[in-house]
Amino acid sequence: MRDFEEYIVFKDLIEEHILDFLPETDPKSSALYEAMKYSLKSSGKRIRPALLLAACEFSGGEAKEALPYACAIEYIHTYSLIHDDLPGMDDDELRRGLPTNHMVYGEGLAILAGDGLLTTAFETMNRDMLIYFDDPVKLKRRVRASNEISKGAGCRGMVAGQAADIEATGKSIAGGLLDYIHLNKTAALIVAAVKAGAFIGGAPKELLTPLENYAENIGLAFQIADDILDVTGDENETGKKKGADKVREKPTYPSLYGLKPSRERLDELTGNAIETLAPFYDNAEFFIKMAQNLVKRTR
Ligand code: FPP
Ligand code: MG
């Protein structure tokens, strides 16, 4: 990811507020809180929350009003990485250039840090909805946003994709199943981010389908780029161990199709994503640059 102006503005806003929605905790549970903060503060790209804020502005809202949902989606993403790295899943020791959560805090606390982040995400959204309890229009938009995030993160989205990924590991699978895995374990939360932002911003109906198509295309592209980087990336940039997918016999685009066809598919998907927003080009700079940067992604 190369940083570009519109993205930096959102990223800075997220960095400034990422810890704001964590609840006060009892000093007796400070180890849990430290483990949660350890992963939240490590240098993530904040792509999902940036997309959520951008979609809110694109749809006519103010980015600031979507902050609780943006941070909530980053809490969910961070939980998923902590659990994904556990010995029972991918068993990774390095993430974002730092020891993974369980390497620092132990397996038990890492599981609970993930649980804490996931539940805090929903507490954060619920607290915001209570603020708008007497404003039916704004409340409805927020309920819709939270509903999208619940679906994207759960057993109709990311969790289902992760389960299919575990089942497919070590097996030879068909392309249809690989796309199911990638669309659910990675694209579903990206789609949820964009749709949630659009709902909070009050997007008219005709914006929702193009935005959803855009997000699904970049979501799949994002995971293919991740697969390619596992083969060709520089560990100093990705912050993860290179070649881990191959060692673990994970189902990936390069393992199924080879590197060149994977790169071609990546180009095709980012092209499709940009094409989808063609009627809105005057106003879609952030989304276009985000898609273009995905192809050149090095971390
Ligand atoms: C890297 O995101 C993450 C992915 C490419 C998604 C992989 C999917 C999972 C780990 C699903 C896990 C699900 C469960 C339920 C455990 P990124 O490149 O944005 O990472 P960053 O935040 O470090 O920048
Ligand atoms: Mg992994």
PDB file of N, CA and C in Angstrom, residues 11 16 24 37 110 129 143-144 169 203 225 232 279:
ATOM      1  N   LYS A  11      -6.746   7.732   7.783  1.00  0.00           N
ATOM      2  CA  LYS A  11      -5.884   6.887   8.615  1.00  0.00           C
ATOM      3  C   LYS A  11      -5.489   7.639   9.899  1.00  0.00           C
ATOM      4  N   GLU A  16      -5.913   8.398  15.752  1.00  0.00           N
ATOM      5  CA  GLU A  16      -6.185   9.302  16.874  1.00  0.00           C
ATOM      6  C   GLU A  16      -7.265   8.739  17.802  1.00  0.00           C
ATOM      7  N   GLU A  24     -13.632   1.382  30.141  1.00  0.00           N
ATOM      8  CA  GLU A  24     -12.773   1.409  31.340  1.00  0.00           C
ATOM      9  C   GLU A  24     -12.721  -0.010  31.887  1.00  0.00           C
ATOM     10  N   LYS A  37      -4.751  -3.932  23.579  1.00  0.00           N
ATOM     11  CA  LYS A  37      -4.118  -2.716  23.047  1.00  0.00           C
ATOM     12  C   LYS A  37      -2.864  -3.040  22.233  1.00  0.00           C
ATOM     13  N   ALA A 110      -4.453 -14.508  24.671  1.00  0.00           N
ATOM     14  CA  ALA A 110      -4.640 -14.076  23.269  1.00  0.00           C
ATOM     15  C   ALA A 110      -6.060 -14.410  22.796  1.00  0.00           C
ATOM     16  N   MET A 129     -25.738   3.683  19.032  1.00  0.00           N
ATOM     17  CA  MET A 129     -27.161   3.628  18.666  1.00  0.00           C
ATOM     18  C   MET A 129     -28.033   4.199  19.777  1.00  0.00           C
ATOM     19  N   VAL A 143     -28.532   1.069  12.800  1.00  0.00           N
ATOM     20  CA  VAL A 143     -28.929  -0.340  12.961  1.00  0.00           C
ATOM     21  C   VAL A 143     -28.542  -1.112  11.693  1.00  0.00           C
ATOM     22  N   ARG A 144     -28.774  -0.483  10.532  1.00  0.00           N
ATOM     23  CA  ARG A 144     -28.408  -1.133   9.261  1.00  0.00           C
ATOM     24  C   ARG A 144     -26.902  -1.352   9.175  1.00  0.00           C
ATOM     25  N   THR A 169      -7.415 -26.775   3.943  1.00  0.00           N
ATOM     26  CA  THR A 169      -5.953 -26.806   4.092  1.00  0.00           C
ATOM     27  C   THR A 169      -5.429 -28.230   3.893  1.00  0.00           C
ATOM     28  N   ALA A 203     -26.747   6.911   2.203  1.00  0.00           N
ATOM     29  CA  ALA A 203     -26.643   6.688   0.754  1.00  0.00           C
ATOM     30  C   ALA A 203     -28.008   6.440   0.118  1.00  0.00           C
ATOM     31  N   ALA A 225      -3.852 -10.500  -3.650  1.00  0.00           N
ATOM     32  CA  ALA A 225      -2.588  -9.780  -3.437  1.00  0.00           C
ATOM     33  C   ALA A 225      -1.866 -10.352  -2.212  1.00  0.00           C
ATOM     34  N   THR A 232       6.056 -13.702  -3.076  1.00  0.00           N
ATOM     35  CA  THR A 232       7.050 -12.780  -3.658  1.00  0.00           C
ATOM     36  C   THR A 232       7.439 -11.632  -2.732  1.00  0.00           C
ATOM     37  N   PRO A 279     -19.910   5.936 -13.056  1.00  0.00           N
ATOM     38  CA  PRO A 279     -20.875   7.048 -13.048  1.00  0.00           C
ATOM     39  C   PRO A 279     -20.576   8.100 -11.976  1.00  0.00           C
TER      40      PRO A 279
END
